[in-house]
XYZ file of C-alpha atoms in Angstrom:
563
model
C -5.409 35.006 10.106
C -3.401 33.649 7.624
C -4.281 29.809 7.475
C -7.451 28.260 6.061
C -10.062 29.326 9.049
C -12.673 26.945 8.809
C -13.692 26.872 12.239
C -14.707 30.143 12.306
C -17.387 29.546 10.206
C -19.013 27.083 12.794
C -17.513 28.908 16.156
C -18.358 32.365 15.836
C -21.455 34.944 16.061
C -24.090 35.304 18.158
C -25.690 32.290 15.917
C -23.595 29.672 16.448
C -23.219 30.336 20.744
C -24.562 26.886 20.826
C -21.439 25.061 18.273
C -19.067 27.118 21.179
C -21.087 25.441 24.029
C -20.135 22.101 22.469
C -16.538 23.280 23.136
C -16.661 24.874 26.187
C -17.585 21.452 27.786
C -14.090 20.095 26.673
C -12.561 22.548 28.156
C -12.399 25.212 25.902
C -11.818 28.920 26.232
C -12.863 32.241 24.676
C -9.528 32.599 23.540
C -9.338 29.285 22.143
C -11.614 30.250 18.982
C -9.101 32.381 17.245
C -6.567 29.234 17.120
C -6.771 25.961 14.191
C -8.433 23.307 14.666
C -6.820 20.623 14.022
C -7.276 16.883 13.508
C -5.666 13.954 14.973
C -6.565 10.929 12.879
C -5.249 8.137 15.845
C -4.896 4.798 13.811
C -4.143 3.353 17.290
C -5.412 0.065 18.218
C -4.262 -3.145 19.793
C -5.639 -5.450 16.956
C -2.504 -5.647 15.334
C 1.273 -4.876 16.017
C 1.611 -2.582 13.034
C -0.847 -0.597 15.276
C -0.422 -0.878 18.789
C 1.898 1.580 19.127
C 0.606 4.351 17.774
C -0.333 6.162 20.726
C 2.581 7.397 22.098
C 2.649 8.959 18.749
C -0.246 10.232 18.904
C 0.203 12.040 22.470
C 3.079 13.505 21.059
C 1.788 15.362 18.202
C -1.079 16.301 20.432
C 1.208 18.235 22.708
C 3.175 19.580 19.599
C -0.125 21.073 17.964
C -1.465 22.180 21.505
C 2.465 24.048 21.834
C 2.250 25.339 18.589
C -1.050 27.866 19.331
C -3.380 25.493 17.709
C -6.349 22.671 19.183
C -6.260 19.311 18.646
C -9.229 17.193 17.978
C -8.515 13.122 18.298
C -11.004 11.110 16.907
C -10.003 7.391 15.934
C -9.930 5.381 12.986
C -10.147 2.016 12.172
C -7.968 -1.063 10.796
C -7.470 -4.699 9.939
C -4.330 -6.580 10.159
C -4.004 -7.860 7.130
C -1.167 -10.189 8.608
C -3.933 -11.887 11.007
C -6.367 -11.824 8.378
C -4.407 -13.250 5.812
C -5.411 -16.779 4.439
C -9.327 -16.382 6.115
C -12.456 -14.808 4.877
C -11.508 -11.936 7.277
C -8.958 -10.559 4.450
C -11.904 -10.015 2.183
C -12.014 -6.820 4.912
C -8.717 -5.258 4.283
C -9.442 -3.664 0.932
C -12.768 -2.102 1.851
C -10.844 -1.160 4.940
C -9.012 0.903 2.771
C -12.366 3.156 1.925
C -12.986 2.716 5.179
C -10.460 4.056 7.010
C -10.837 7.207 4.037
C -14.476 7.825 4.359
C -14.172 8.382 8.430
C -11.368 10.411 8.095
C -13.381 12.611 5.315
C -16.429 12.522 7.773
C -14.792 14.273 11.067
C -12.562 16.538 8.582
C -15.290 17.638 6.933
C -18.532 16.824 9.497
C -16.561 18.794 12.198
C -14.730 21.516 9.220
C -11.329 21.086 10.701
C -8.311 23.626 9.314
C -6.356 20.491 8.815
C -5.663 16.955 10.120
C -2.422 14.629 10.998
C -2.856 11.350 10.152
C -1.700 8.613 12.124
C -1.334 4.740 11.003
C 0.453 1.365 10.801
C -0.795 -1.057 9.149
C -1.214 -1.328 4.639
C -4.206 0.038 4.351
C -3.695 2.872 6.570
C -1.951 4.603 4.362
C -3.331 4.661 1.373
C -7.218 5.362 3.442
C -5.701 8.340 4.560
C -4.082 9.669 1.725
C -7.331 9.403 0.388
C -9.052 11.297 2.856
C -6.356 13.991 2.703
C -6.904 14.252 -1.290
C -10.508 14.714 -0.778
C -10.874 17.059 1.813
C -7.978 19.303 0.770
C -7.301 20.698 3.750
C -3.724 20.970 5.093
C -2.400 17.501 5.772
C 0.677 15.091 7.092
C 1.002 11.862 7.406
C 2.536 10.002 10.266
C 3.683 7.094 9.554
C 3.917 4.901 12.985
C 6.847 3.082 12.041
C 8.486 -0.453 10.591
C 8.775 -3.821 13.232
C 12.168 -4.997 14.168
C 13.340 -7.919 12.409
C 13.086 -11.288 14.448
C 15.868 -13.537 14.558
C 16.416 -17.664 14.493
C 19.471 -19.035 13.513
C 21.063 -16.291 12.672
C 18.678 -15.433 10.098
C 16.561 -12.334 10.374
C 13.060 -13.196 10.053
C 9.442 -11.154 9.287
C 6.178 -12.124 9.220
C 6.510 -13.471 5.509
C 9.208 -15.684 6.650
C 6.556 -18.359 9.144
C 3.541 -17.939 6.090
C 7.159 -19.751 4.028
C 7.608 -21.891 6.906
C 4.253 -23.462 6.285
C 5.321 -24.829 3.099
C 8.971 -25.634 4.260
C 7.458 -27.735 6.822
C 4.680 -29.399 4.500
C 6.789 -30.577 1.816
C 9.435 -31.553 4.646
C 12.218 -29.461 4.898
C 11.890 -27.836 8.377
C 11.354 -29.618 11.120
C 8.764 -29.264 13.774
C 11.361 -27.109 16.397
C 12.260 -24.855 13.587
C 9.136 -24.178 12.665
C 7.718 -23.208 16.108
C 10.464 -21.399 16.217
C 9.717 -19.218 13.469
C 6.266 -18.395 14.143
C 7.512 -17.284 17.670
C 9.959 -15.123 16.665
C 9.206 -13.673 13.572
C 7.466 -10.873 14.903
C 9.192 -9.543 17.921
C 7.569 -6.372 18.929
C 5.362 -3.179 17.173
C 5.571 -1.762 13.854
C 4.344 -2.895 10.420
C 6.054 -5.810 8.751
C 9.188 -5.212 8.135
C 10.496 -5.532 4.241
C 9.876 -3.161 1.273
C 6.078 -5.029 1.989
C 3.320 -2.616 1.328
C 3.291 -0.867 4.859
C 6.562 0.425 4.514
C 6.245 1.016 0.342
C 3.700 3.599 0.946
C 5.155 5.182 3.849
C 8.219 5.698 1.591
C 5.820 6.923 -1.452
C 4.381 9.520 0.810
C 7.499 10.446 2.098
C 8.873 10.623 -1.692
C 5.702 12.942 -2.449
C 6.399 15.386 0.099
C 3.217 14.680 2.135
C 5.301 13.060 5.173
C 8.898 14.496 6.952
C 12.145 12.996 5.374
C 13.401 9.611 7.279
C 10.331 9.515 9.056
C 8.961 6.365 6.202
C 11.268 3.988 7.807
C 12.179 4.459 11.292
C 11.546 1.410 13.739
C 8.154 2.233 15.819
C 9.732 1.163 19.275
C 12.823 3.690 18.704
C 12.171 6.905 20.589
C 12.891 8.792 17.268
C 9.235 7.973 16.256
C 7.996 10.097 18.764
C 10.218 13.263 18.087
C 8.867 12.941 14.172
C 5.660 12.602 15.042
C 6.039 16.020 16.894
C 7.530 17.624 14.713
C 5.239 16.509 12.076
C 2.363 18.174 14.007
C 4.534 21.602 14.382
C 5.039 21.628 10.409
C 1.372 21.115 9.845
C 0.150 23.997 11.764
C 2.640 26.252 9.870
C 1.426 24.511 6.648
C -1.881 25.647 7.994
C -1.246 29.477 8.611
C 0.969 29.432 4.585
C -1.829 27.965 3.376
C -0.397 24.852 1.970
C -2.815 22.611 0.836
C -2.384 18.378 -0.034
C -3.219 19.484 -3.662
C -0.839 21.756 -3.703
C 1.497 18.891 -3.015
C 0.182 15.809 -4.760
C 0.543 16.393 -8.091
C 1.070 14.144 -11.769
C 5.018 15.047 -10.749
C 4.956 14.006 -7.223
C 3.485 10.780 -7.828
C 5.757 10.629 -10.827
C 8.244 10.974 -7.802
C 6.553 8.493 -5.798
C 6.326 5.904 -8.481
C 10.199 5.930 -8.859
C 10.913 5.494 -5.749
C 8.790 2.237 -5.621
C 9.970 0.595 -8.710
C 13.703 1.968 -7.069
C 13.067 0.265 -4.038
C 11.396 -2.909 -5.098
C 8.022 -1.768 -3.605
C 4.643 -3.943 -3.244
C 2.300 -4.266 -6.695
C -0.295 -2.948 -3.657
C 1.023 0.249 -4.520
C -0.304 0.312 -8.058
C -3.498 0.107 -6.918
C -3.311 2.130 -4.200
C -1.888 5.450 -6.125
C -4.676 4.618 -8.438
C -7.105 5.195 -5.667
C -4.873 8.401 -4.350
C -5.034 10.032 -8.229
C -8.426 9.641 -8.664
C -9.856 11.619 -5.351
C -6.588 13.965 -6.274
C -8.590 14.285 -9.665
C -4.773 13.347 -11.387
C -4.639 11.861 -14.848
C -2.925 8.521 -14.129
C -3.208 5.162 -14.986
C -2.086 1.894 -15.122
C -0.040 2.402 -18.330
C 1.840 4.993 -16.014
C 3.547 2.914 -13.713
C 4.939 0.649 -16.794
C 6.216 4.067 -18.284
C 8.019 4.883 -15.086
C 8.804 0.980 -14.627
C 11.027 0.746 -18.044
C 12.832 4.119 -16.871
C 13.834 3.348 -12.903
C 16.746 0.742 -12.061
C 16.236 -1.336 -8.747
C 18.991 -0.115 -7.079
C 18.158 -1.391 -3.165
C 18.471 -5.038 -1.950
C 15.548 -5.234 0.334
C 13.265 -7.929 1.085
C 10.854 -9.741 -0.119
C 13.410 -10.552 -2.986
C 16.359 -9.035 -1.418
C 18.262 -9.412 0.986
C 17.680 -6.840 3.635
C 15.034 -5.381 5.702
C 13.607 -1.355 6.162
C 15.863 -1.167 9.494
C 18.901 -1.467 7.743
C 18.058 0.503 4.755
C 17.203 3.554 7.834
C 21.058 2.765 9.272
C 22.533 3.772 5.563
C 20.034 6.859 4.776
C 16.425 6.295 3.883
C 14.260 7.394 1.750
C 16.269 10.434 1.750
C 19.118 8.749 0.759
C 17.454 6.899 -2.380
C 15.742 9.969 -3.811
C 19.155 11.919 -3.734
C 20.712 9.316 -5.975
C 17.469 9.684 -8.154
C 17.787 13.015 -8.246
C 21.626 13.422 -9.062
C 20.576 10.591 -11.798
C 17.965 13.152 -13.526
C 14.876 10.714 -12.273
C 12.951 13.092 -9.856
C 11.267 16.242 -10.005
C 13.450 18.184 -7.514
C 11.155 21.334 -8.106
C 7.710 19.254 -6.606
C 6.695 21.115 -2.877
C 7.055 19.294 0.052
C 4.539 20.034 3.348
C 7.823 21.711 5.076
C 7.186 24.207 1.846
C 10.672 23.191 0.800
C 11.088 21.464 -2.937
C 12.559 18.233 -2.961
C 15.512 19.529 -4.290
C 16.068 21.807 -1.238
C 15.236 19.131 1.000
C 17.576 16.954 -0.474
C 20.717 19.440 -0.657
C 22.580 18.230 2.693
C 22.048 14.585 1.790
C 25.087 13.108 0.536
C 25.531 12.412 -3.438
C 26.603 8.359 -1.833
C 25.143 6.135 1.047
C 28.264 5.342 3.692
C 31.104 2.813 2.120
C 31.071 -0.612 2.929
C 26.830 -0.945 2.887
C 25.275 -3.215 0.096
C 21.989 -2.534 1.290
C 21.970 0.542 -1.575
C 23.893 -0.149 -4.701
C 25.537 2.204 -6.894
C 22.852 3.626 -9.060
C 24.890 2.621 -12.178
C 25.176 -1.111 -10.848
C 21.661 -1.781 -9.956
C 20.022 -5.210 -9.201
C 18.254 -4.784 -12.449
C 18.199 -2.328 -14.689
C 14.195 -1.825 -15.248
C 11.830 -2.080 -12.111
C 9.752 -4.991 -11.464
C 6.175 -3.976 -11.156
C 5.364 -5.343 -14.822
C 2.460 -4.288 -15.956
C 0.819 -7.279 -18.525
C -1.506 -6.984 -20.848
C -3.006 -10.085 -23.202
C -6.468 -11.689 -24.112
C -6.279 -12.857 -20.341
C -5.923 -9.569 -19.339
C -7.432 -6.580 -21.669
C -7.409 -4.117 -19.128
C -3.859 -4.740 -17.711
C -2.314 -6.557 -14.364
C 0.351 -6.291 -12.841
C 3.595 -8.694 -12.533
C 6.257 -8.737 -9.533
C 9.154 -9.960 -11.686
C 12.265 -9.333 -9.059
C 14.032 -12.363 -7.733
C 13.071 -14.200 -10.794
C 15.619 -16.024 -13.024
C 13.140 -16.170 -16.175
C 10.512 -14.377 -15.856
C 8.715 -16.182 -18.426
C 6.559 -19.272 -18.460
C 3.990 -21.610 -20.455
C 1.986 -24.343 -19.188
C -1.265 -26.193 -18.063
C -4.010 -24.250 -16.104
C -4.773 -25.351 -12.557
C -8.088 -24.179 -11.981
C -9.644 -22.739 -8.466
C -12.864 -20.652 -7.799
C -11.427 -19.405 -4.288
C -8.098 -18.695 -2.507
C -9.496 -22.132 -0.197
C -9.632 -24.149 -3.038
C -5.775 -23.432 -3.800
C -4.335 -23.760 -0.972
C -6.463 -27.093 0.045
C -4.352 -28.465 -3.077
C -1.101 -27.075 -2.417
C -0.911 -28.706 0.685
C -1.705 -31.803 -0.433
C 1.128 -30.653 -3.274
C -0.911 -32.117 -5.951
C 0.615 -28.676 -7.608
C 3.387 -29.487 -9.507
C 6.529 -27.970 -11.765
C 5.656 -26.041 -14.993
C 1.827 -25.884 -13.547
C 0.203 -22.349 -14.025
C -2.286 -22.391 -11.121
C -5.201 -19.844 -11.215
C -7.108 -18.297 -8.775
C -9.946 -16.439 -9.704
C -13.424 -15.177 -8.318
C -11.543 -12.998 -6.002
C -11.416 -9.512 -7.285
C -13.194 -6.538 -6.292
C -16.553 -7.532 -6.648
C -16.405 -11.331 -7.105
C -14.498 -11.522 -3.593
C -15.300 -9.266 -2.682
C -12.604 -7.394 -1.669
C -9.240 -9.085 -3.649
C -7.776 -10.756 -0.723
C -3.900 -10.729 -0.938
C -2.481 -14.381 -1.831
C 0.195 -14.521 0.753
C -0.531 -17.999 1.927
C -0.649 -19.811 -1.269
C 2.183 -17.893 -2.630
C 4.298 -18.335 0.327
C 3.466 -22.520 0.481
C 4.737 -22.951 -3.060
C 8.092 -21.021 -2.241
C 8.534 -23.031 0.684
C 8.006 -25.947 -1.323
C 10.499 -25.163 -3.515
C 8.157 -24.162 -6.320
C 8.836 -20.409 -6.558
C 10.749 -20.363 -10.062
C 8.932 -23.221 -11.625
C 5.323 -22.998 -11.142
C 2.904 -19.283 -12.123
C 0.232 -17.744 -10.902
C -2.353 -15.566 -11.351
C -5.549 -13.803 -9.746
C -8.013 -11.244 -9.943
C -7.285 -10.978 -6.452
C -3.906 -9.270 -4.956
C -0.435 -10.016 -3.145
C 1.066 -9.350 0.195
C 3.581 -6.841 -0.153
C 5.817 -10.010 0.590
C 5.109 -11.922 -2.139
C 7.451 -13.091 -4.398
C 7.777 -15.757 -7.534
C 6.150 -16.224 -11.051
C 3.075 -14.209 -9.886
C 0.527 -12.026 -11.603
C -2.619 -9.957 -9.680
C -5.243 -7.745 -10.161
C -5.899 -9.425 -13.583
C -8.957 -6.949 -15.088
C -11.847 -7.734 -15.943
C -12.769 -10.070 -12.678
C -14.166 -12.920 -13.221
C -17.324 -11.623 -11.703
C -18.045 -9.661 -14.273
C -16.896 -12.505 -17.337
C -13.557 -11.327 -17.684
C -11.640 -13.893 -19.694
C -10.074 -15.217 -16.540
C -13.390 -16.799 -15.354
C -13.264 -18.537 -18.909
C -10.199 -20.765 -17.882
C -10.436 -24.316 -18.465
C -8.604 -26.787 -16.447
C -5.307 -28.062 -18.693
C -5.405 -24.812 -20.909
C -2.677 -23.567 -21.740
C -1.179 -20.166 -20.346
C 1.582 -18.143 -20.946
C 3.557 -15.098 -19.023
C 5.490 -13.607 -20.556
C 7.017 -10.539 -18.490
C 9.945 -9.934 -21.340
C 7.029 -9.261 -23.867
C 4.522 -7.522 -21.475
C 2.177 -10.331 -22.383
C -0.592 -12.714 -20.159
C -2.148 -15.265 -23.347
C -4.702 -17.867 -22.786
C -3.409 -20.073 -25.854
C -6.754 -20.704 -27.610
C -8.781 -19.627 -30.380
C -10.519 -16.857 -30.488
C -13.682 -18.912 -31.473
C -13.134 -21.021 -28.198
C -12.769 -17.936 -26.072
C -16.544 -16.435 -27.468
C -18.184 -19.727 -27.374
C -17.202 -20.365 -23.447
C -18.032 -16.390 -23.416
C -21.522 -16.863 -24.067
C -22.036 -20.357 -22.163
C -20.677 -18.407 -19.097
C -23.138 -17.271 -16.556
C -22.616 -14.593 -13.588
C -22.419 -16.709 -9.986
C -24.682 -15.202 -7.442
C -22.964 -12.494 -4.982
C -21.201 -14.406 -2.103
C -22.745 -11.426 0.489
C -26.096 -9.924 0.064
C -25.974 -7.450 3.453
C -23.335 -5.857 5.172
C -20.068 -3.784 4.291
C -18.862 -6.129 1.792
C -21.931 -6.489 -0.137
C -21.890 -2.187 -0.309
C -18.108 -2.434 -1.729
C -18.991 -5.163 -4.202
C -22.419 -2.839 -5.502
C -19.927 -0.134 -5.489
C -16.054 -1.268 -6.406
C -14.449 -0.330 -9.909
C -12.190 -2.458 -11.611
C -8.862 -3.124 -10.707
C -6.952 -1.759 -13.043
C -8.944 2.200 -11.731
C -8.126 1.423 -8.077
C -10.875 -0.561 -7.085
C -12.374 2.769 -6.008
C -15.790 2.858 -4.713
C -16.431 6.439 -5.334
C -20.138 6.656 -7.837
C -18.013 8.329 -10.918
C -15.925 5.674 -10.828
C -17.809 2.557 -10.440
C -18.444 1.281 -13.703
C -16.402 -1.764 -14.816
């Protein structure tokens, strides 16, 4: 046979009679020992919306492989809704769920030496754990993406889950009134699918799409539209073909396809999630990336769609006017793309591209003209600066000035800030700092979504910075900087912030400063001491022995896990 026949090597001979028992008890035949096996990585669960509707998916690429001569094998994987978790100690899980949700997929590819594997998932970290696996293992891949949420509606505003984490603040500092705001959290989510702006779900469904590793369109369909189903079918039938040509996820993910990928973020106004997610995918693709990369592709790649969190639109209408497909064609034509990169249909990007039209329709504004973009330069920044050595990264759309200098508000948790924003003892000009929640010091960089949202809603997006060793929602806007490396765990500078110090950002200049001598900076250096771990046992005391820094993907990989 043509494809990669690993089961062969643990199905046939008189030696391995008892492996074929195994099968025959699921209903296996003779026959069925010449055919691929193949994986079905089910992200379904009812934890979360982003999730819960997976498994109609699912079913349907199960019949598709089963139709197209090959066996499917379902096993399950798990997730966390980072939208539930958000704002409790429960988001310290979603990161590690990341390696997670990687490490079982890698286990039952590789414990059970499938011929390939379709992965299936919803929510962030779904994606990125299973591009993972896919890099690893090697073995003919696609992913499924299970789809974007509808957009809620109140007041003839369309609403997503970002829009009641703003409401809290609206309603604290007393702009929304009690109705409105029940109003929101009721209908801001009004069926399945993952949240529903250029957040990080739907960012790297559209970077996988963009890297040839998932179909075109399928990165930003609605899960509840029956369209879902027929992609997820047809994504099945294309992987068993990619598994008789022998087309392998290495083949496809290369420094040019993420190149790809990359521009289509920055394009699209994508979550900073995504930088440290494709630093993840390029090291277990064994690329040579980094974080300098994405400010090289940054200064290159115009923002050219108006899509939410600092836009105006959601991934819904952005699917009416073209998709990804759409975007990528206008990259293309614009000499941004690699159009020779291979795609899992074995086509190039070029040749899947050659039907789209050079335009989206007239009359949209949900894709501007490429040579009238929003901005001219993307808007993951990435900053480096005494505060920073090692680099973070700045979301610097929807900003007037993206520059700002002032006093340090100082907080050793994600608790600590958001006690005082409610009490909005946080004020104009203030640079507030949250630290002691990176990788290890977390552990797990929960995503600031609550405190970020509360100062927007209190009017204090423009006005007031901030900055973490921890990360942001894919929703997050304002003067915000994450993943600032080294932690504070480990003594980076950041945990040698002194209440009333002055900071600057500086996004123009690339810059993060703490404005103080260098002789201040090495005295509090060696008067610092290293806090105890917050978790001794358990899965987030393994990631925080076993997390790199930030600025290499937080990877937990041994190679990788020095600071």
């Amino acid at each position: 046979m043509a494809y990669n026949d690993r089961s062969k090597n643990v199905t046939q001979g008189i030696a391995r009679a008892p492996n074929r028992s195994m099968y025959y008890a699921m209903g296996y035949k003779e026959e069925d020992f010449e055919k691929p096996m193949v994986g079905i990585a089910n992200g379904h669960s009812t934890i979360t919306p982003c999730n819960s509707g997976l498994q109609r998916l699912a079913d349907a690429a199960i019949a598709a492989v089963r139709d197209s001569g090959a066996n499917p094998q379902v096993f399950g994987t798990p997730t966390i809704s980072d939208g539930i978790g958000m704002g409790t100690e429960g988001m310290k899980y979603s990161l590690v769920s990341r390696e997670v949700i990687a490490d079982s997929i890698e286990t039952c590819v590789n414990g059970q030496w499938m011929d390939g594997v379709v992965v299936i998932g919803g929510c962030d970290k779904n994606m990125p754990g299973g591009m993972i696996a896919i890099a690893r293992t090697n073995v003919p891949a696609i992913y499924v993406y299970g789809g974007t949420i509808k957009p809620g509606h109140h007041k003839g505003k369309d609403l997503t889950i970002v829009s009641a984490f703003e409401a809290v603040g609206e309603f604290t500092a007393g702009r929304l009134s009690n109705e409105d705001f029940k109003a929101i959290e009721q209908k801001a989510c009004p069926g399945s699918g993952s949240c529903g702006g250029m957040y990080t779900a739907n960012t790297m469904s559209s970077a996988f799409e963009a890297m040839g590793m998932s179909l075109p369109y399928s990165s930003t369909m609605a899960n509840e539209d029956g369209e879902t189903i027929e992609s997820a079918a047809e994504s099945a039938r294309v992987l068993v073909e990619a598994i008789k040509k022998g087309i392998r996820p290495r083949d496809i993910i290369t420094r040019k396809s993420i190149e790809n990928a990359v521009t289509v973020i920055m394009a699209t106004g994508g979550s900073t999630n995504a930088v440290l997610h494709f630093l993840a995918i390029t090291h277990a693709a064994e690329i040579e990336w980094s974080i300098d990369d994405f400010e090289r592709i940054r200064q290159r790649t115009p923002i050219f769609c108006d899509l939410k969190p600092s836009g105006q639109y959601v991934i819904t209408e952005l699917h009416k006017v073209g998709g990804i497909p759409q975007v990528m064609k206008m990259l293309l034509n614009a000499g941004l793309l690699h159009g020779d990169c291979l795609t899992i249909t074995g086509k190039t990007i070029a040749e899947t591209l050659a039907d789209v039209p050079d335009q989206p329709p007239s009359g949209q504004t949900v894709i501007r003209p490429i040579d009238q973009p929003l901005y001219k330069q993307g808007h993951l920044a990435i900053l480096k600066g005494n505060l920073s050595p090692e680099g973070c990264v700045a979301k610097i759309t929807g900003l007037k000035n993206p520059v700002i200098t002032g006093p340090a508000r100082v907080f050793n948790s994600e608790d600590e800030a958001m006690a005082a924003i409610m009490k909005q003892s946080i004020k104009a000009g203030d640079v507030v700092v949250i630290r002691y929640e990176g990788p290890r010091g977390g552990p797990g960089m929960r995503e600031m979504l609550a405190p970020t949202s509360a100062l927007i809603g209190q009017g204090l997006g423009e006005s007031v910075g901030l900055i973490t060793d921890g990360r942001f929602s894919g929703g997050t806007w304002g003067m915000v900087v994450g993943h600032v490396a080294p932690e504070a765990y480990v003594g980076g500078p950041i945990a040698l912030i002194e209440e009333g110090d002055s900071i600057t950002i500086d996004a123009h200049a690339l810059l993060i400063q703490l404005n103080i001598s260098e002789a201040d900076l090495a005295r509090r250096r060696a008067d610092w001491k290293k806090p105890a771990p917050r978790y001794s046992r358990g899965v987030l005391a393994k990631f925080a022995a076993l997390a790199s820094t930030a600025s290499r993907g937080a990877v937990t990989d041994p190679d990788a896990s020095a600071i």
